mmCIF file of N, CA and C in Angstrom:
data_model
loop_
_atom_site.group_PDB
_atom_site.id
_atom_site.type_symbol
_atom_site.label_atom_id
_atom_site.label_comp_id
_atom_site.label_asym_id
_atom_site.label_seq_id
_atom_site.Cartn_x
_atom_site.Cartn_y
_atom_site.Cartn_z
ATOM 1 N N MET A 1 -58.759 -55.414 -22.033
ATOM 2 C CA MET A 1 -57.517 -54.684 -21.664
ATOM 3 C C MET A 1 -57.769 -54.077 -20.031
ATOM 4 N N LYS A 2 -57.165 -54.100 -19.199
ATOM 5 C CA LYS A 2 -56.858 -53.522 -17.887
ATOM 6 C C LYS A 2 -56.561 -51.960 -18.038
ATOM 7 N N GLY A 3 -57.290 -51.170 -17.449
ATOM 8 C CA GLY A 3 -56.694 -49.565 -17.378
ATOM 9 C C GLY A 3 -55.293 -49.499 -16.475
ATOM 10 N N LEU A 4 -55.397 -48.191 -16.624
ATOM 11 C CA LEU A 4 -54.230 -47.644 -15.957
ATOM 12 C C LEU A 4 -54.642 -46.411 -14.598
ATOM 13 N N GLY A 5 -53.642 -46.530 -13.556
ATOM 14 C CA GLY A 5 -54.039 -45.759 -12.763
ATOM 15 C C GLY A 5 -53.385 -44.421 -13.195
ATOM 16 N N GLU A 6 -53.518 -43.471 -12.355
ATOM 17 C CA GLU A 6 -53.094 -42.092 -12.477
ATOM 18 C C GLU A 6 -51.220 -42.363 -12.494
ATOM 19 N N LEU A 7 -50.661 -43.039 -11.714
ATOM 20 C CA LEU A 7 -49.483 -43.084 -11.842
ATOM 21 C C LEU A 7 -48.829 -43.982 -12.903
ATOM 22 N N GLU A 8 -49.482 -44.899 -13.037
ATOM 23 C CA GLU A 8 -49.298 -45.776 -14.062
ATOM 24 C C GLU A 8 -49.525 -44.974 -15.798
ATOM 25 N N ARG A 9 -50.434 -44.321 -15.337
ATOM 26 C CA ARG A 9 -50.560 -43.540 -17.104
ATOM 27 C C ARG A 9 -49.359 -42.483 -17.082
ATOM 28 N N SER A 10 -49.072 -41.628 -15.788
ATOM 29 C CA SER A 10 -47.927 -40.789 -16.102
ATOM 30 C C SER A 10 -46.647 -41.517 -16.472
ATOM 31 N N ILE A 11 -46.367 -42.777 -16.062
ATOM 32 C CA ILE A 11 -45.096 -43.618 -16.324
ATOM 33 C C ILE A 11 -45.276 -44.070 -17.788
ATOM 34 N N MET A 12 -46.391 -44.414 -17.938
ATOM 35 C CA MET A 12 -46.740 -45.013 -19.616
ATOM 36 C C MET A 12 -46.365 -43.634 -20.387
ATOM 37 N N ASP A 13 -47.015 -42.535 -20.041
ATOM 38 C CA ASP A 13 -46.575 -41.384 -20.994
ATOM 39 C C ASP A 13 -45.285 -41.048 -21.012
ATOM 40 N N ILE A 14 -44.523 -41.132 -19.985
ATOM 41 C CA ILE A 14 -42.620 -40.887 -20.227
ATOM 42 C C ILE A 14 -42.457 -42.080 -20.978
ATOM 43 N N ILE A 15 -42.456 -43.371 -21.107
ATOM 44 C CA ILE A 15 -42.010 -44.584 -22.010
ATOM 45 C C ILE A 15 -42.839 -44.390 -23.221
ATOM 46 N N TRP A 16 -43.935 -43.687 -23.370
ATOM 47 C CA TRP A 16 -44.251 -44.074 -24.987
ATOM 48 C C TRP A 16 -43.550 -42.879 -25.676
ATOM 49 N N ALA A 17 -43.579 -41.511 -24.971
ATOM 50 C CA ALA A 17 -42.553 -40.494 -25.524
ATOM 51 C C ALA A 17 -41.263 -40.822 -25.875
ATOM 52 N N GLU A 18 -40.344 -41.686 -25.273
ATOM 53 C CA GLU A 18 -39.132 -42.043 -25.455
ATOM 54 C C GLU A 18 -38.662 -42.768 -26.698
ATOM 55 N N ASN A 19 -37.561 -42.893 -27.224
ATOM 56 C CA ASN A 19 -37.559 -43.701 -28.527
ATOM 57 C C ASN A 19 -36.713 -44.657 -28.072
ATOM 58 N N SER A 20 -36.342 -45.076 -27.122
ATOM 59 C CA SER A 20 -35.897 -45.899 -26.263
ATOM 60 C C SER A 20 -36.088 -46.715 -25.450
ATOM 61 N N ALA A 21 -35.655 -48.036 -24.746
ATOM 62 C CA ALA A 21 -36.096 -48.675 -23.511
ATOM 63 C C ALA A 21 -35.286 -48.088 -22.301
ATOM 64 N N LEU A 22 -36.091 -47.752 -21.294
ATOM 65 C CA LEU A 22 -35.916 -46.731 -20.161
ATOM 66 C C LEU A 22 -35.622 -47.805 -19.099
ATOM 67 N N THR A 23 -34.418 -47.604 -18.039
ATOM 68 C CA THR A 23 -34.211 -48.121 -16.966
ATOM 69 C C THR A 23 -35.276 -47.527 -15.588
ATOM 70 N N ALA A 24 -35.497 -48.290 -14.379
ATOM 71 C CA ALA A 24 -36.381 -47.542 -13.769
ATOM 72 C C ALA A 24 -35.575 -46.155 -12.929
ATOM 73 N N ARG A 25 -34.564 -46.051 -13.055
ATOM 74 C CA ARG A 25 -34.147 -45.083 -12.742
ATOM 75 C C ARG A 25 -34.165 -43.823 -13.664
ATOM 76 N N GLU A 26 -33.929 -44.019 -14.930
ATOM 77 C CA GLU A 26 -34.159 -42.816 -15.970
ATOM 78 C C GLU A 26 -35.562 -42.580 -15.957
ATOM 79 N N VAL A 27 -36.636 -43.570 -15.718
ATOM 80 C CA VAL A 27 -37.954 -43.021 -15.669
ATOM 81 C C VAL A 27 -38.299 -42.500 -14.490
ATOM 82 N N GLY A 28 -37.416 -42.511 -13.061
ATOM 83 C CA GLY A 28 -37.523 -41.599 -12.147
ATOM 84 C C GLY A 28 -36.704 -40.162 -12.115
ATOM 85 N N ARG A 29 -36.212 -39.959 -12.911
ATOM 86 C CA ARG A 29 -35.364 -38.727 -13.167
ATOM 87 C C ARG A 29 -36.504 -38.185 -14.131
ATOM 88 N N LEU A 30 -37.025 -38.805 -14.694
ATOM 89 C CA LEU A 30 -37.993 -38.106 -16.050
ATOM 90 C C LEU A 30 -39.323 -37.605 -15.342
ATOM 91 N N ILE A 31 -39.670 -38.567 -14.330
ATOM 92 C CA ILE A 31 -40.913 -38.025 -13.560
ATOM 93 C C ILE A 31 -40.989 -37.417 -12.364
ATOM 94 N N ALA A 32 -39.494 -36.417 -12.384
ATOM 95 C CA ALA A 32 -39.085 -35.676 -11.327
ATOM 96 C C ALA A 32 -40.143 -34.745 -10.648
ATOM 97 N N ASP A 33 -41.033 -34.477 -11.306
ATOM 98 C CA ASP A 33 -42.442 -33.251 -10.622
ATOM 99 C C ASP A 33 -43.001 -34.030 -9.550
ATOM 100 N N ARG A 34 -42.776 -35.419 -9.533
ATOM 101 C CA ARG A 34 -43.332 -36.289 -8.264
ATOM 102 C C ARG A 34 -42.544 -36.708 -7.591
ATOM 103 N N ASP A 35 -42.252 -36.563 -6.250
ATOM 104 C CA ASP A 35 -41.183 -37.363 -5.272
ATOM 105 C C ASP A 35 -41.704 -38.546 -4.718
ATOM 106 N N LEU A 36 -41.084 -39.578 -5.939
ATOM 107 C CA LEU A 36 -41.065 -41.122 -5.604
ATOM 108 C C LEU A 36 -40.234 -41.846 -5.395
ATOM 109 N N ALA A 37 -40.144 -42.495 -4.539
ATOM 110 C CA ALA A 37 -39.161 -43.684 -4.069
ATOM 111 C C ALA A 37 -38.862 -44.195 -5.134
ATOM 112 N N PRO A 38 -37.658 -44.792 -5.504
ATOM 113 C CA PRO A 38 -37.234 -45.568 -6.627
ATOM 114 C C PRO A 38 -37.880 -46.730 -6.624
ATOM 115 N N THR A 39 -38.053 -47.532 -5.215
ATOM 116 C CA THR A 39 -39.163 -48.819 -5.246
ATOM 117 C C THR A 39 -40.467 -48.757 -5.544
ATOM 118 N N THR A 40 -40.965 -47.379 -5.563
ATOM 119 C CA THR A 40 -42.194 -47.357 -6.329
ATOM 120 C C THR A 40 -42.217 -47.095 -7.704
ATOM 121 N N VAL A 41 -41.041 -46.555 -7.969
ATOM 122 C CA VAL A 41 -41.013 -46.370 -9.514
ATOM 123 C C VAL A 41 -40.808 -48.028 -10.093
ATOM 124 N N MET A 42 -39.988 -48.940 -9.478
ATOM 125 C CA MET A 42 -39.679 -50.216 -10.120
ATOM 126 C C MET A 42 -41.063 -51.184 -9.811
ATOM 127 N N THR A 43 -41.793 -50.707 -8.334
ATOM 128 C CA THR A 43 -43.328 -51.577 -8.255
ATOM 129 C C THR A 43 -43.965 -51.296 -9.490
ATOM 130 N N VAL A 44 -44.102 -50.316 -10.069
ATOM 131 C CA VAL A 44 -45.375 -49.646 -11.024
ATOM 132 C C VAL A 44 -44.675 -50.093 -12.460
ATOM 133 N N LEU A 45 -43.358 -50.512 -12.576
ATOM 134 C CA LEU A 45 -42.984 -50.664 -13.626
ATOM 135 C C LEU A 45 -43.167 -52.106 -13.747
ATOM 136 N N ASP A 46 -43.155 -52.975 -12.554
ATOM 137 C CA ASP A 46 -43.223 -54.326 -12.754
ATOM 138 C C ASP A 46 -44.643 -54.540 -12.887
ATOM 139 N N ARG A 47 -45.658 -53.879 -11.991
ATOM 140 C CA ARG A 47 -46.979 -54.086 -12.273
ATOM 141 C C ARG A 47 -47.433 -53.908 -13.799
ATOM 142 N N LEU A 48 -47.064 -52.765 -14.579
ATOM 143 C CA LEU A 48 -47.137 -52.198 -15.949
ATOM 144 C C LEU A 48 -46.769 -53.675 -16.959
ATOM 145 N N THR A 49 -45.261 -54.239 -16.255
ATOM 146 C CA THR A 49 -44.952 -55.137 -17.172
ATOM 147 C C THR A 49 -46.076 -56.821 -16.976
ATOM 148 N N ARG A 50 -46.550 -56.710 -15.828
ATOM 149 C CA ARG A 50 -47.463 -57.950 -15.549
ATOM 150 C C ARG A 50 -49.055 -57.728 -16.230
ATOM 151 N N LYS A 51 -49.120 -56.491 -16.318
ATOM 152 C CA LYS A 51 -50.715 -56.226 -16.811
ATOM 153 C C LYS A 51 -50.353 -56.032 -18.659
ATOM 154 N N GLY A 52 -49.013 -56.283 -19.124
ATOM 155 C CA GLY A 52 -48.801 -56.365 -20.325
ATOM 156 C C GLY A 52 -48.819 -55.242 -21.446
ATOM 157 N N PHE A 53 -48.564 -54.136 -20.429
ATOM 158 C CA PHE A 53 -48.259 -52.626 -21.159
ATOM 159 C C PHE A 53 -46.661 -52.591 -21.543
ATOM 160 N N LEU A 54 -45.723 -53.237 -20.596
ATOM 161 C CA LEU A 54 -44.439 -53.049 -21.017
ATOM 162 C C LEU A 54 -43.786 -54.471 -20.937
ATOM 163 N N GLU A 55 -42.910 -54.259 -22.071
ATOM 164 C CA GLU A 55 -41.883 -55.520 -21.871
ATOM 165 C C GLU A 55 -40.382 -55.159 -21.567
ATOM 166 N N ARG A 56 -39.621 -55.990 -20.753
ATOM 167 C CA ARG A 56 -38.504 -55.818 -20.023
ATOM 168 C C ARG A 56 -37.582 -56.476 -20.476
ATOM 169 N N THR A 57 -36.240 -56.197 -21.031
ATOM 170 C CA THR A 57 -35.034 -56.633 -20.825
ATOM 171 C C THR A 57 -33.941 -56.694 -20.037
ATOM 172 N N ARG A 58 -33.128 -57.524 -19.874
ATOM 173 C CA ARG A 58 -32.194 -57.038 -18.588
ATOM 174 C C ARG A 58 -30.884 -56.393 -19.330
ATOM 175 N N ASP A 59 -30.245 -55.518 -18.775
ATOM 176 C CA ASP A 59 -29.182 -54.884 -19.284
ATOM 177 C C ASP A 59 -28.393 -54.766 -17.994
ATOM 178 N N GLY A 60 -27.744 -55.816 -17.858
ATOM 179 C CA GLY A 60 -26.712 -55.932 -16.710
ATOM 180 C C GLY A 60 -27.416 -56.420 -15.490
ATOM 181 N N ARG A 61 -27.215 -55.425 -14.471
ATOM 182 C CA ARG A 61 -28.024 -55.536 -13.537
ATOM 183 C C ARG A 61 -29.302 -54.847 -13.263
ATOM 184 N N ALA A 62 -29.922 -54.061 -14.312
ATOM 185 C CA ALA A 62 -31.030 -53.413 -14.322
ATOM 186 C C ALA A 62 -32.184 -53.878 -15.512
ATOM 187 N N TRP A 63 -33.204 -53.408 -15.487
ATOM 188 C CA TRP A 63 -34.154 -53.954 -16.081
ATOM 189 C C TRP A 63 -34.272 -52.964 -17.231
ATOM 190 N N ARG A 64 -34.412 -53.197 -18.420
ATOM 191 C CA ARG A 64 -35.020 -51.723 -19.758
ATOM 192 C C ARG A 64 -36.493 -52.100 -19.793
ATOM 193 N N TYR A 65 -37.227 -51.090 -19.928
ATOM 194 C CA TYR A 65 -38.415 -51.119 -20.284
ATOM 195 C C TYR A 65 -38.901 -50.735 -21.469
ATOM 196 N N GLU A 66 -39.898 -51.269 -22.316
ATOM 197 C CA GLU A 66 -40.101 -50.533 -23.516
ATOM 198 C C GLU A 66 -41.741 -50.714 -23.400
ATOM 199 N N PRO A 67 -42.525 -50.181 -24.065
ATOM 200 C CA PRO A 67 -44.036 -50.216 -24.170
ATOM 201 C C PRO A 67 -44.212 -51.632 -25.265
ATOM 202 N N ALA A 68 -45.145 -52.336 -24.910
ATOM 203 C CA ALA A 68 -45.267 -53.426 -25.689
ATOM 204 C C ALA A 68 -46.250 -53.396 -26.929
ATOM 205 N N ALA A 69 -46.915 -51.954 -27.079
ATOM 206 C CA ALA A 69 -47.831 -51.550 -27.988
ATOM 207 C C ALA A 69 -47.731 -50.001 -28.057
ATOM 208 N N SER A 70 -48.034 -49.178 -28.988
ATOM 209 C CA SER A 70 -48.067 -48.016 -29.055
ATOM 210 C C SER A 70 -49.106 -47.283 -28.302
ATOM 211 N N ARG A 71 -48.983 -46.052 -28.059
ATOM 212 C CA ARG A 71 -50.488 -45.218 -27.466
ATOM 213 C C ARG A 71 -51.401 -45.417 -28.118
ATOM 214 N N ASP A 72 -51.390 -45.393 -29.568
ATOM 215 C CA ASP A 72 -52.288 -45.370 -30.461
ATOM 216 C C ASP A 72 -53.420 -46.648 -30.375
ATOM 217 N N ALA A 73 -52.354 -47.648 -30.257
ATOM 218 C CA ALA A 73 -52.927 -49.117 -29.879
ATOM 219 C C ALA A 73 -53.791 -48.705 -28.869
ATOM 220 N N TYR A 74 -53.095 -48.666 -27.797
ATOM 221 C CA TYR A 74 -53.828 -48.619 -26.632
ATOM 222 C C TYR A 74 -55.089 -47.833 -26.266
ATOM 223 N N ILE A 75 -55.042 -46.766 -27.295
ATOM 224 C CA ILE A 75 -56.495 -45.799 -27.217
ATOM 225 C C ILE A 75 -57.278 -46.283 -27.974
ATOM 226 N N ALA A 76 -56.999 -46.762 -29.058
ATOM 227 C CA ALA A 76 -58.132 -47.715 -30.277
ATOM 228 C C ALA A 76 -58.793 -48.808 -29.097
ATOM 229 N N GLU A 77 -57.986 -49.723 -28.412
ATOM 230 C CA GLU A 77 -58.510 -50.736 -27.507
ATOM 231 C C GLU A 77 -59.459 -50.086 -26.560
ATOM 232 N N LEU A 78 -58.983 -49.060 -25.951
ATOM 233 C CA LEU A 78 -60.082 -48.017 -24.949
ATOM 234 C C LEU A 78 -61.374 -47.940 -25.809
ATOM 235 N N MET A 79 -61.120 -47.591 -27.121
ATOM 236 C CA MET A 79 -62.405 -47.055 -27.912
ATOM 237 C C MET A 79 -63.199 -48.509 -28.377
ATOM 238 N N LEU A 80 -62.508 -49.441 -28.333
ATOM 239 C CA LEU A 80 -63.149 -50.461 -28.632
ATOM 240 C C LEU A 80 -64.021 -51.130 -27.048
ATOM 241 N N GLU A 81 -63.488 -51.173 -26.177
ATOM 242 C CA GLU A 81 -63.835 -51.540 -25.045
ATOM 243 C C GLU A 81 -65.305 -50.294 -24.648
ATOM 244 N N ALA A 82 -65.215 -49.009 -24.991
ATOM 245 C CA ALA A 82 -66.230 -48.546 -24.900
ATOM 246 C C ALA A 82 -67.356 -48.573 -25.523
ATOM 247 N N LEU A 83 -66.757 -49.354 -27.048
ATOM 248 C CA LEU A 83 -68.345 -49.807 -27.782
ATOM 249 C C LEU A 83 -68.821 -50.860 -27.052
ATOM 250 N N ASP A 84 -68.081 -51.948 -26.666
ATOM 251 C CA ASP A 84 -68.555 -53.244 -25.924
ATOM 252 C C ASP A 84 -69.469 -52.936 -24.848
ATOM 253 N N LEU A 85 -69.483 -51.653 -24.355
ATOM 254 C CA LEU A 85 -70.563 -50.854 -23.174
ATOM 255 C C LEU A 85 -71.693 -50.495 -23.577
ATOM 256 N N THR A 86 -71.914 -50.418 -24.891
ATOM 257 C CA THR A 86 -73.255 -50.130 -25.144
ATOM 258 C C THR A 86 -74.007 -51.213 -25.720
ATOM 259 N N GLY A 87 -75.089 -51.149 -25.563
ATOM 260 C CA GLY A 87 -76.175 -51.963 -26.109
ATOM 261 C C GLY A 87 -76.386 -51.870 -27.800
ATOM 262 N N ASP A 88 -76.231 -50.757 -28.433
ATOM 263 C CA ASP A 88 -76.217 -50.416 -29.668
ATOM 264 C C ASP A 88 -75.144 -49.878 -30.247
ATOM 265 N N ARG A 89 -74.165 -50.579 -31.023
ATOM 266 C CA ARG A 89 -72.738 -50.591 -31.610
ATOM 267 C C ARG A 89 -73.237 -49.240 -32.707
ATOM 268 N N SER A 90 -74.175 -49.365 -33.520
ATOM 269 C CA SER A 90 -74.413 -48.858 -34.446
ATOM 270 C C SER A 90 -74.917 -47.156 -33.966
ATOM 271 N N ALA A 91 -75.458 -46.884 -32.786
ATOM 272 C CA ALA A 91 -75.947 -46.159 -32.710
ATOM 273 C C ALA A 91 -74.612 -45.006 -32.211
ATOM 274 N N ALA A 92 -74.000 -45.864 -31.447
ATOM 275 C CA ALA A 92 -72.795 -45.061 -30.675
ATOM 276 C C ALA A 92 -71.643 -44.748 -31.756
ATOM 277 N N LEU A 93 -71.595 -45.714 -32.704
ATOM 278 C CA LEU A 93 -70.583 -45.022 -33.766
ATOM 279 C C LEU A 93 -71.148 -44.277 -34.696
ATOM 280 N N THR A 94 -72.508 -43.774 -34.883
ATOM 281 C CA THR A 94 -73.119 -43.051 -35.479
ATOM 282 C C THR A 94 -73.042 -41.471 -34.704
ATOM 283 N N ARG A 95 -72.968 -41.687 -33.484
ATOM 284 C CA ARG A 95 -73.009 -40.367 -32.424
ATOM 285 C C ARG A 95 -71.567 -39.988 -32.500
ATOM 286 N N PHE A 96 -70.555 -40.939 -32.315
ATOM 287 C CA PHE A 96 -68.987 -40.805 -32.758
ATOM 288 C C PHE A 96 -68.989 -40.162 -33.945
ATOM 289 N N ALA A 97 -69.160 -40.496 -35.167
ATOM 290 C CA ALA A 97 -68.996 -40.156 -36.458
ATOM 291 C C ALA A 97 -69.501 -38.527 -36.637
ATOM 292 N N GLN A 98 -70.749 -38.364 -36.103
ATOM 293 C CA GLN A 98 -71.293 -36.876 -35.584
ATOM 294 C C GLN A 98 -70.639 -36.089 -35.215
ATOM 295 N N ALA A 99 -69.664 -36.470 -34.321
ATOM 296 C CA ALA A 99 -68.942 -35.735 -33.032
ATOM 297 C C ALA A 99 -67.824 -35.185 -33.711
ATOM 298 N N VAL A 100 -67.186 -35.961 -34.748
ATOM 299 C CA VAL A 100 -65.499 -35.595 -34.952
ATOM 300 C C VAL A 100 -65.739 -34.475 -35.921
ATOM 301 N N SER A 101 -64.636 -34.292 -36.231
ATOM 302 C CA SER A 101 -64.342 -32.928 -37.304
ATOM 303 C C SER A 101 -64.416 -33.282 -38.493
ATOM 304 N N GLY A 102 -64.380 -32.484 -39.260
ATOM 305 C CA GLY A 102 -64.278 -32.618 -40.695
ATOM 306 C C GLY A 102 -62.987 -33.239 -41.397
ATOM 307 N N SER A 103 -62.052 -32.996 -40.675
ATOM 308 C CA SER A 103 -60.702 -33.350 -41.220
ATOM 309 C C SER A 103 -60.677 -34.620 -40.306
ATOM 310 N N GLU A 104 -61.120 -34.697 -39.240
ATOM 311 C CA GLU A 104 -61.171 -36.293 -38.501
ATOM 312 C C GLU A 104 -62.081 -37.297 -39.518
ATOM 313 N N ALA A 105 -63.201 -36.657 -39.858
ATOM 314 C CA ALA A 105 -63.963 -37.492 -40.607
ATOM 315 C C ALA A 105 -63.308 -38.276 -41.948
ATOM 316 N N ASP A 106 -62.823 -37.202 -42.465
ATOM 317 C CA ASP A 106 -61.694 -37.444 -43.568
ATOM 318 C C ASP A 106 -60.867 -39.014 -43.177
ATOM 319 N N ILE A 107 -60.103 -38.501 -42.143
ATOM 320 C CA ILE A 107 -59.197 -39.961 -41.687
ATOM 321 C C ILE A 107 -59.943 -40.882 -41.841
ATOM 322 N N LEU A 108 -61.042 -41.001 -41.190
ATOM 323 C CA LEU A 108 -61.803 -41.892 -41.008
ATOM 324 C C LEU A 108 -62.315 -42.526 -42.355
ATOM 325 N N ARG A 109 -62.586 -42.014 -43.104
ATOM 326 C CA ARG A 109 -63.086 -42.330 -44.631
ATOM 327 C C ARG A 109 -61.945 -42.922 -45.086
ATOM 328 N N ARG A 110 -60.849 -42.465 -45.063
ATOM 329 C CA ARG A 110 -59.660 -42.837 -45.773
ATOM 330 C C ARG A 110 -59.207 -44.343 -45.180
ATOM 331 N N ALA A 111 -59.319 -44.197 -43.724
ATOM 332 C CA ALA A 111 -58.833 -45.790 -43.210
ATOM 333 C C ALA A 111 -60.283 -46.651 -43.612
ATOM 334 N N LEU A 112 -61.537 -46.115 -43.623
ATOM 335 C CA LEU A 112 -62.300 -47.451 -44.214
ATOM 336 C C LEU A 112 -62.247 -47.763 -45.486
ATOM 337 N N THR A 113 -61.705 -46.642 -46.327
ATOM 338 C CA THR A 113 -61.698 -47.146 -47.631
ATOM 339 C C THR A 113 -60.257 -47.959 -48.031
ATOM 340 N N GLU A 114 -59.315 -47.792 -47.318
ATOM 341 C CA GLU A 114 -58.044 -48.463 -47.130
ATOM 342 C C GLU A 114 -58.195 -49.978 -46.694
ATOM 343 N N LEU A 115 -59.465 -50.300 -45.812
ATOM 344 C CA LEU A 115 -59.771 -51.488 -45.376
ATOM 345 C C LEU A 115 -60.369 -52.226 -46.309
ATOM 346 N N GLU A 116 -61.341 -51.535 -46.867
ATOM 347 C CA GLU A 116 -62.280 -52.114 -48.304
ATOM 348 C C GLU A 116 -61.545 -52.499 -49.279
ATOM 349 N N ASP A 117 -60.044 -51.957 -49.378
ATOM 350 C CA ASP A 117 -59.356 -52.355 -50.743
ATOM 351 C C ASP A 117 -58.570 -53.280 -50.568
ATOM 352 N N GLU A 118 -58.406 -53.517 -49.458
ATOM 353 C CA GLU A 118 -57.561 -54.928 -48.760
ATOM 354 C C GLU A 118 -57.975 -56.326 -49.352
#
């Protein structure tokens, strides 16, 4: 999975936070803290679509954009890519398990138990 640049991340954060597909104009309004030209927003949305982060559908003359996957799925993919960078996945997983909080460890235990039960 390709990474996200700073502006791409900002736009994805906006789109992940919404419960409906957004037009480029709506995204531009929601990222008002930055002074971006509408063409810049459209270019980034197009790039995110080509990278597979967004799906778009026609709405009259505009496009509506929505995430191709959830933020959680994206983060999980990043974590798996990080594991691929290590020569010893077991050691990396062990370090990770040692670093999580007790409640996070409980969540991991439950998830692993559910997977075993399937």
